Tab-separated table of C-alpha atoms and ligand atoms in Angstrom:
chain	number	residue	atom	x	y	z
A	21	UNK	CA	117.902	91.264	50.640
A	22	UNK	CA	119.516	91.441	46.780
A	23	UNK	CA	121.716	89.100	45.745
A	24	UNK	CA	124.756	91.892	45.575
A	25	UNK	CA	125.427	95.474	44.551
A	26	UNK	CA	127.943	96.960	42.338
A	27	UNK	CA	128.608	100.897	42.191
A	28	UNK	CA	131.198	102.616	40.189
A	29	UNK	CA	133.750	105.026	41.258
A	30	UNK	CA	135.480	107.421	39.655
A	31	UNK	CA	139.432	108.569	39.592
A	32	UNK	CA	140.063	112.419	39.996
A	33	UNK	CA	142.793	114.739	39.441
A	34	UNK	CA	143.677	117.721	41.493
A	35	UNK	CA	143.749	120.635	39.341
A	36	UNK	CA	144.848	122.360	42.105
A	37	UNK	CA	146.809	121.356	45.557
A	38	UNK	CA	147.942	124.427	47.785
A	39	UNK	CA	149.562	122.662	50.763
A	40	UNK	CA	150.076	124.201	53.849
A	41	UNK	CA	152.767	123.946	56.685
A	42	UNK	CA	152.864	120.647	58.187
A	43	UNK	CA	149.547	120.653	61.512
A	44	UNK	CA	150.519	119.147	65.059
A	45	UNK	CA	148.287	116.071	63.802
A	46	UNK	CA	150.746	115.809	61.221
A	47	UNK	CA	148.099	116.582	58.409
A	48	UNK	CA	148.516	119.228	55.989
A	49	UNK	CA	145.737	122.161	55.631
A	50	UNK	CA	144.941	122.018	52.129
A	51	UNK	CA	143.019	124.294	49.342
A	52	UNK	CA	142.482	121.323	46.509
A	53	UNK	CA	140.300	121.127	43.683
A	54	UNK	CA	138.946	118.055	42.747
A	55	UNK	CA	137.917	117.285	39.276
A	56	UNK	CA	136.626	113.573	39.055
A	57	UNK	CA	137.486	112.055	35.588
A	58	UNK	CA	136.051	108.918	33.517
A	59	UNK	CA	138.212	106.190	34.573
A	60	UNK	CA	136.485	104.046	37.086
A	61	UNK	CA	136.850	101.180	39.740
A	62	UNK	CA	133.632	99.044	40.316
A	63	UNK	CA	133.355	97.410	43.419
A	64	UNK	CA	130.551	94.967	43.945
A	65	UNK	CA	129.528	93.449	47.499
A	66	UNK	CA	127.876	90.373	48.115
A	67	UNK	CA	126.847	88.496	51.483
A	68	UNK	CA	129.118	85.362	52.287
A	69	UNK	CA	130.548	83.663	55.421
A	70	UNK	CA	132.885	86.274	56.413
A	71	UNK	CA	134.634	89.574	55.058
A	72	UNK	CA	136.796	89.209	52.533
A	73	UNK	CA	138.081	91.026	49.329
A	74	UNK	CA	139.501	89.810	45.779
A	75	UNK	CA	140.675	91.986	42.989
A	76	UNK	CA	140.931	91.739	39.272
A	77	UNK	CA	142.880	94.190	37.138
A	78	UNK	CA	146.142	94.738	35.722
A	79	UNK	CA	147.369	95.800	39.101
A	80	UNK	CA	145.338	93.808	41.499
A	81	UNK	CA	148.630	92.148	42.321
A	82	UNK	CA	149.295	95.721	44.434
A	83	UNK	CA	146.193	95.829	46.065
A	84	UNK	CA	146.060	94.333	49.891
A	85	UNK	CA	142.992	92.211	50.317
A	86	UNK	CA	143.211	92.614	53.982
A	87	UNK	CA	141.728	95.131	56.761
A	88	UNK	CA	143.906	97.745	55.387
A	89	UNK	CA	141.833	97.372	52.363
A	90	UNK	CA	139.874	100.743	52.398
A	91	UNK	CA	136.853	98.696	51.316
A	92	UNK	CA	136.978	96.005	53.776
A	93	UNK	CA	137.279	99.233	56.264
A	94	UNK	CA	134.276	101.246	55.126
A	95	UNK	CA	132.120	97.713	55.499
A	96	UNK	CA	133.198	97.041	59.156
A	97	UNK	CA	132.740	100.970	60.178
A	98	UNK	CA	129.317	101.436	58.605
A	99	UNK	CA	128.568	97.720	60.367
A	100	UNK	CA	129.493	98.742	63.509
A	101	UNK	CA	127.584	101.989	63.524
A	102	UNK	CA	124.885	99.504	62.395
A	103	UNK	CA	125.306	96.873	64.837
A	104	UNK	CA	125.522	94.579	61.355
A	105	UNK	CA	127.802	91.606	61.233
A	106	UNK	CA	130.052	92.725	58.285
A	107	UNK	CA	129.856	89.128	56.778
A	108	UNK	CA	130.593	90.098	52.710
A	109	UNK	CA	132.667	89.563	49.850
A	110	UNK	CA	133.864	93.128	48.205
A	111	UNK	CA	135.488	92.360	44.286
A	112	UNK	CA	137.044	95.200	43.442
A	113	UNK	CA	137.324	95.749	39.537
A	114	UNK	CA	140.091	97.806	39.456
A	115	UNK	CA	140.990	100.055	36.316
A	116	UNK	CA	142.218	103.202	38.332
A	117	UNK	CA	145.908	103.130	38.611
A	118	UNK	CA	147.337	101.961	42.564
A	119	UNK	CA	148.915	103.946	44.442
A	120	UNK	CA	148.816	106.270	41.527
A	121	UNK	CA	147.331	109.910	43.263
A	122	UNK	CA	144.382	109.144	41.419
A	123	UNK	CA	142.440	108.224	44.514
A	124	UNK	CA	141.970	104.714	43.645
A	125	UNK	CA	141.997	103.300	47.034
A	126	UNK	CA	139.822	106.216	47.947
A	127	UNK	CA	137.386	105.178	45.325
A	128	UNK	CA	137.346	101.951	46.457
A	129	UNK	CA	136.206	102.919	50.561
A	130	UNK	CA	133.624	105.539	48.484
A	131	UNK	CA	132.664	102.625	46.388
A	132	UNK	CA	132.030	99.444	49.247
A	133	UNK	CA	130.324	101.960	51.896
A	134	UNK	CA	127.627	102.837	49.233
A	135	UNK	CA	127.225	99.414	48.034
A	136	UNK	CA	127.358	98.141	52.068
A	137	UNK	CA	124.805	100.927	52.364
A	138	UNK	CA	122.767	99.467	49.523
A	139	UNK	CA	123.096	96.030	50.390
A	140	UNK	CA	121.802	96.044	53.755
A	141	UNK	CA	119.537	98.485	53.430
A	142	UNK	CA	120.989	101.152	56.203
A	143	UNK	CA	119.608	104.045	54.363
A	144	UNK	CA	122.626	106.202	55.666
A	145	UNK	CA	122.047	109.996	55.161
A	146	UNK	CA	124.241	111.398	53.691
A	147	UNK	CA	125.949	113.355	56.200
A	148	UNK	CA	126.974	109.886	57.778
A	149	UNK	CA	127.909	108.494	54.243
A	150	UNK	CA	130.240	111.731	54.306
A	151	UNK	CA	131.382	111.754	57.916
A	152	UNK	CA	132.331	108.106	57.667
A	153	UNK	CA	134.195	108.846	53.882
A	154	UNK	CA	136.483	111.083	56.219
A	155	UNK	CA	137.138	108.890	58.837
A	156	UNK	CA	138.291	106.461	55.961
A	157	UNK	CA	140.816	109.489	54.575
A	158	UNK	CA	140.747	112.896	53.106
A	159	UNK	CA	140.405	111.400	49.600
A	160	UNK	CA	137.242	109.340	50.777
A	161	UNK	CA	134.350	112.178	50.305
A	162	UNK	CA	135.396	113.474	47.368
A	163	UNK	CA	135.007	109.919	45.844
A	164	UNK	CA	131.478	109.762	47.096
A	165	UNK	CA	130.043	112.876	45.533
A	166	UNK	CA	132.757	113.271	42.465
A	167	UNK	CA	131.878	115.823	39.985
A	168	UNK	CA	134.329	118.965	40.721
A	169	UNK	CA	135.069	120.276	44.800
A	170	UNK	CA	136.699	122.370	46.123
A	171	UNK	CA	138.444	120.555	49.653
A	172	UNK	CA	139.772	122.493	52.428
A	173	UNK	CA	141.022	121.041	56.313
A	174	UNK	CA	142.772	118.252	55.024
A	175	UNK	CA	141.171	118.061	52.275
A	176	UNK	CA	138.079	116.368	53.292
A	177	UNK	CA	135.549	119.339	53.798
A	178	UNK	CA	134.160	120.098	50.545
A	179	UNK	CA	132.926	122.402	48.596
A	180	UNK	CA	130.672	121.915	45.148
A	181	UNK	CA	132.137	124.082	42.282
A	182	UNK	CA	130.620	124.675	38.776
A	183	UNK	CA	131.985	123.160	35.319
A	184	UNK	CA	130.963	124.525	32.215
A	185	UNK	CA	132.222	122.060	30.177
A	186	UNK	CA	134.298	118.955	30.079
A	187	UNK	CA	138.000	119.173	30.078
A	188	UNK	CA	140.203	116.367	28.469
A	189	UNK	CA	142.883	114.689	29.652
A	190	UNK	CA	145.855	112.240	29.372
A	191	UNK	CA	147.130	109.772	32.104
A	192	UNK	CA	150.325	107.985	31.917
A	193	UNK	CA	151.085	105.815	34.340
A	194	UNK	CA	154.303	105.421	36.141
A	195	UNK	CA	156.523	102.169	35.991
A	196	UNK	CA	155.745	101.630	40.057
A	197	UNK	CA	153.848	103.715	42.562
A	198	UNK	CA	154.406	106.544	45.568
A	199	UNK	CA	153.251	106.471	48.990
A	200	UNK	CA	151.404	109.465	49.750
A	201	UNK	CA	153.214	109.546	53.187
A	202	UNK	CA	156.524	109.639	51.894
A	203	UNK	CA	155.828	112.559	49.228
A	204	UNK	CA	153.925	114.977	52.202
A	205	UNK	CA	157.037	114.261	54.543
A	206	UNK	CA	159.654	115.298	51.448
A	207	UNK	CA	157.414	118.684	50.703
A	208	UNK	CA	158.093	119.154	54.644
A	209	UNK	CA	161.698	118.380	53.842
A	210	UNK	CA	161.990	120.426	50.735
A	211	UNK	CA	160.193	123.362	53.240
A	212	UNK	CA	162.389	123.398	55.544
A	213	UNK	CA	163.300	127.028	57.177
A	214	UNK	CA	160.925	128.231	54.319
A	215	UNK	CA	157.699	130.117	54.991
A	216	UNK	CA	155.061	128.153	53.841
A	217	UNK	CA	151.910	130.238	53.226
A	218	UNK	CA	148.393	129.020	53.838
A	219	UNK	CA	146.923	127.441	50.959
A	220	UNK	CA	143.924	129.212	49.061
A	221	UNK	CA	142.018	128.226	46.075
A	222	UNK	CA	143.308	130.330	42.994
A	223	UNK	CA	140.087	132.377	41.926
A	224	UNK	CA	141.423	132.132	38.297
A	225	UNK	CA	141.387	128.532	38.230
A	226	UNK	CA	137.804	128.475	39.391
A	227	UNK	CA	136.854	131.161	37.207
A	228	UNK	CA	138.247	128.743	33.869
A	229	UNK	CA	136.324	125.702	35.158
A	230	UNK	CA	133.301	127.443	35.989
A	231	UNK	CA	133.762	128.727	31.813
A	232	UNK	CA	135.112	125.126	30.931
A	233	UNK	CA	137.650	126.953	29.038
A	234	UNK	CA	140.435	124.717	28.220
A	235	UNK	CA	143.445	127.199	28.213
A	236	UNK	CA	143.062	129.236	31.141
A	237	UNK	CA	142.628	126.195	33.108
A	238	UNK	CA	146.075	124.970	31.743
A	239	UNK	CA	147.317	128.526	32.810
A	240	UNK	CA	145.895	128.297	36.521
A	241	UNK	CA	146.656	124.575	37.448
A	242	UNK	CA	149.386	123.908	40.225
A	243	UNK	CA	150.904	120.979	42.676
A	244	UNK	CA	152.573	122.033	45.757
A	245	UNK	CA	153.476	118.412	46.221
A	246	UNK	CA	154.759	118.074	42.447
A	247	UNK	CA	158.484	119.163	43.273
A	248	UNK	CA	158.356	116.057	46.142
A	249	UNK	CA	157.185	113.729	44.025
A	250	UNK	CA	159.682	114.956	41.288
A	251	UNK	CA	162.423	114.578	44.147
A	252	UNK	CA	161.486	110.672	44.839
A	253	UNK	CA	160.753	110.127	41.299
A	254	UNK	CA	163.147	112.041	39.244
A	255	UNK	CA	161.934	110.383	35.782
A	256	UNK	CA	158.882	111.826	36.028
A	257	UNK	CA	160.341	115.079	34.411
A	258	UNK	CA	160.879	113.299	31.352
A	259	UNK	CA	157.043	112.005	31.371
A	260	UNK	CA	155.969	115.644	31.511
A	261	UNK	CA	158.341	116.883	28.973
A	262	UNK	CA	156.484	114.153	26.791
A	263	UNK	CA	153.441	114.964	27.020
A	264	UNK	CA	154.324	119.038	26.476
A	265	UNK	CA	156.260	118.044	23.641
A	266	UNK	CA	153.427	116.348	22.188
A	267	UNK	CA	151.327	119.350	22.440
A	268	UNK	CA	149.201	119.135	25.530
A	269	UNK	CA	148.569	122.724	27.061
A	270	UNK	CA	149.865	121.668	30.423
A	271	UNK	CA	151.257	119.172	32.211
A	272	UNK	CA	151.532	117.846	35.786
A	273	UNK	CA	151.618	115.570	38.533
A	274	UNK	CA	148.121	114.146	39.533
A	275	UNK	CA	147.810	114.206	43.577
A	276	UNK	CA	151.116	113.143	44.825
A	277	UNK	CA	151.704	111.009	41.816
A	278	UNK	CA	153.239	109.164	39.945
A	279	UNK	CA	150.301	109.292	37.460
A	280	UNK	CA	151.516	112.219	35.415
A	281	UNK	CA	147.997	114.294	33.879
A	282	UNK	CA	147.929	116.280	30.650
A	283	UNK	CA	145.120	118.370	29.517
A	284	UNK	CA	144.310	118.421	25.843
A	285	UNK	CA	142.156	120.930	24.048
A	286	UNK	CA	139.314	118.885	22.866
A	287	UNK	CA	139.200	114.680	22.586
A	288	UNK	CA	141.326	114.619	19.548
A	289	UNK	CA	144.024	116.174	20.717
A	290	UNK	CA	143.548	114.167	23.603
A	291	UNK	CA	144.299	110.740	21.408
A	292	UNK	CA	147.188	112.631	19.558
A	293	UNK	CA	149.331	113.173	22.851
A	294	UNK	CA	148.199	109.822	24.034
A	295	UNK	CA	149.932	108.156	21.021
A	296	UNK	CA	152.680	110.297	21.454
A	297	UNK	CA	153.184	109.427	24.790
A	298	UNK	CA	152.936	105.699	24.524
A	299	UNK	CA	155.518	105.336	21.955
A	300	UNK	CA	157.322	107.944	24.112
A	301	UNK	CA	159.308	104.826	26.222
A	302	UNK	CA	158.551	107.548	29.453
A	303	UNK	CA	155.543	104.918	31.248
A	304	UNK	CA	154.454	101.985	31.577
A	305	UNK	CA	150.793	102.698	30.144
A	306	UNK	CA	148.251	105.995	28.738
A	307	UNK	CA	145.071	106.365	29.156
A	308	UNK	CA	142.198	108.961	28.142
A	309	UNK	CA	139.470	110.347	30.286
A	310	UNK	CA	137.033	113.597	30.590
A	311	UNK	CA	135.900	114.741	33.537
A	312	UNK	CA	134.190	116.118	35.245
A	313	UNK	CA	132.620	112.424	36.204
A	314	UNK	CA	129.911	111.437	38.341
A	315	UNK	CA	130.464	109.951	42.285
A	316	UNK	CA	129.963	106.968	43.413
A	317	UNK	CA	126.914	105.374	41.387
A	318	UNK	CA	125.182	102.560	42.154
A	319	UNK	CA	124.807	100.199	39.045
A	320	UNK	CA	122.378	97.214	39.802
A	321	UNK	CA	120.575	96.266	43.438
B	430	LIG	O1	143.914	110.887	54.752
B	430	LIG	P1	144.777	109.832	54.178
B	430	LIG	O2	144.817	108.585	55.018
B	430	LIG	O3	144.462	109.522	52.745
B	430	LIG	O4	146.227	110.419	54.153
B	430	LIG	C1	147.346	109.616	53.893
B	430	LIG	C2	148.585	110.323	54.399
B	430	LIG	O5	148.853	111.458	53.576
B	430	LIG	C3	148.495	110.850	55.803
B	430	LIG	O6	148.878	109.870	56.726
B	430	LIG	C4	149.478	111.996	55.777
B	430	LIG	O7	150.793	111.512	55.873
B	430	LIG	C5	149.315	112.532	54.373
B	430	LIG	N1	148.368	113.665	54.279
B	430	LIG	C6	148.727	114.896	54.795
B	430	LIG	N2	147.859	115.935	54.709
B	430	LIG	C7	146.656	115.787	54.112
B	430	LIG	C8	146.272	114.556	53.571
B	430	LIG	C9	147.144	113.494	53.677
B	430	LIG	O8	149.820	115.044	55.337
B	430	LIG	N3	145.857	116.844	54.025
C-alpha cells in the first residue's frame, strides 16, 4: 500500500442554471452547465489510526473537519461498500473559495473518494465512482469528471459537452459566504404564485462553447438563482457593476454565490478587470482562472 495519495480538484462555474419548480423531495429539476475552471483544491489521504481531516488555506477556518466534511463522507461510503475500515487522514489544501458556489466542498468529496479509491486499491468503476459522487450531492459528479457538462435531475446526471476553446474568467470573492439551502428556498419565495417553467439548456449557449467564442457565450449565460442570491446579498450588485464597468463582457453570480464570475475576452483582459476589481473596495479577494479544467486528477500514488 503507498504511503498517501493526493488528487486535485477543480472549481466550476455554471454558465448556465435553469431551475425548475420546487420537486416533492424538495430538490429542484435543473438544466446546468458546468464549466470546470483552473482554481483547484488538493486533497491528499493517508492511512492513520482513525478518520480525521485538517485543512490549510486562507479559509480553512470555515471548513468543518467533522463527518459533515464531504471528504470524510466519501471515505466512510466507499469503505462501507468496501467492507474497509475507513482509518485515514484527508488534508485538504484548500484554494477554492467556501461556501462560495464554486463547488468547493463538492471538489473536496470528488477529490477524497478518488484518492480513497487510489489508496486502497478498490479499483471502483466508474459508474460507482459516479453513483457514489451523487449520493454525496448534485455538485459531487461534476467534480469527478470536470471539463464542461451539461447536468439535468438535480443536477447530478450529466452530460459531456464540447469546448472549442478556453474561456477566461474573473472571480471575486465575497466578504462571507451563502448557504445553498437558503438561496433555493428564497428562488421558491421569490416564485411564489409564478409559473415556473421547466428548465432547458439554451441551445445558443452550447452552440458558443462548442465554438469557444467568447462573446456569444457572454450573450447566452444566465442564473435562475442569481436574483435570490442578490435578495440575501444585496451588495453583490455593486460587485457585478464592477466588474462590467471594468470591461468584462458579462457578469454574474457563480452557482448560488457569493463568488461573483466575469468573463474576459482573452487572459489580458482577464488581469485588467482583475485589477480593476481589487482596487474596486466591492470583495474581499480576485482571482483568475480558464476553464475548461480537468476532473479530479490524481497527482502522486
Ligand atoms: O445536493 P446538495 O446536497 O449539494 O444540495 C444542497 C441543497 O441545495 C439541497 O439540500 C437543496 O436545498 C438545494 N438543492 C436544490 N435543488 C438542487 C440541488 C440542490 O434544491 N437541484
Amino acid at each position: 500500500m503507498s504511503a498517501s495519495v493526493a488528487v486535485r480538484v477543480p472549481a466550476k462555474v455554471n454558465v448556465q442554471l435553469a431551475v425548475g419548480a420546487a420537486r416533492p423531495d424538495g430538490f429542484h429539476d435543473l438544466a446546468n452547465v458546468f464549466l470546470a475552471v483552473g482554481l483547484y483544491d488538493e486533497v491528499t489521504v493517508t492511512p492513520a489510526e482513525e478518520l480525521r481531516v485538517t485543512c490549510e488555506g486562507p479559509d480553512a477556518d470555515q471548513v468543518p473537519l467533522d463527518r459533515t466534511n464531504l471528504a470524510a463522507r466519501a471515505a466512510i461510503v466507499l469503505a462501507e461498500r468496501h467492507g474497509i475500515d475507513p482509518a485515514v487522514h484527508l488534508h485538504i489544501a484548500k484554494d477554492i473559495p467556501v461556501a462560495g458556489g464554486m463547488a468547493g466542498g463538492s471538489a473536496d468529496g470528488a477529490g477524497a473518494l478518488l484518492a480513497c479509491d487510489a489508496l486502497w486499491g478498490t479499483n471502483a468503476s466508474r459508474e460507482e465512482l459516479l453513483d457514489i459522487c451523487a449520493e454525496l450531492g448534485s455538485d459531487v459528479p461534476f467534480s469527478l469528471v470536470g471539463g464542461a457538462a451539461l447536468g439535468t435531475g438535480r443536477g447530478e446526471k450529466l452530460r459531456a459537452l464540447d469546448v472549442g476553446g478556453d474561456f477566461h474568467w474573473v472571480f471575486a470573492m465575497a466578504e462571507r459566504g451563502l448557504s445553498t439551502p437558503a438561496v433555493f428556498r428564497e428562488f421558491d419565495r421569490l416564485g411564489e404564485g409564478t409559473h415556473i417553467p421547466e428548465p432547458v439548456a439554451s441551445e445558443p449557449l452550447l452552440d458558443a462553447l462548442a465554438k469557444g467564442d467568447p462573446d456569444a457565450l457572454a450573450a447566452a449565460v444566465s442564473n435562475d438563482l442569481q436574483p435570490a442570491a442578490l435578495s440575501l446579498f444585496p451588495e453583490l450588485a455593486d460587485t457585478l457593476a464592477a466588474g462590467r464597468a471594468a470591461g468584462a463582457l458579462t457578469a454574474l453570480v457563480s452557482g448560488s454565490g457569493p463568488t461573483t464570475a466575469f468573463l474576459a475576452r482573452d487572459p489580458e483582459s482577464a488581469v485588467k478587470v482583475a485589477e480593476t476589481l481589487r482596487s474596486s473596495g466591492t470583495c474581499r479577494a480576485v482571482r483568475t482562472a480558464s476553464g475548461p479544467a480537468p476532473g479530479a486528477t490524481v497527482l502522486s500514488a
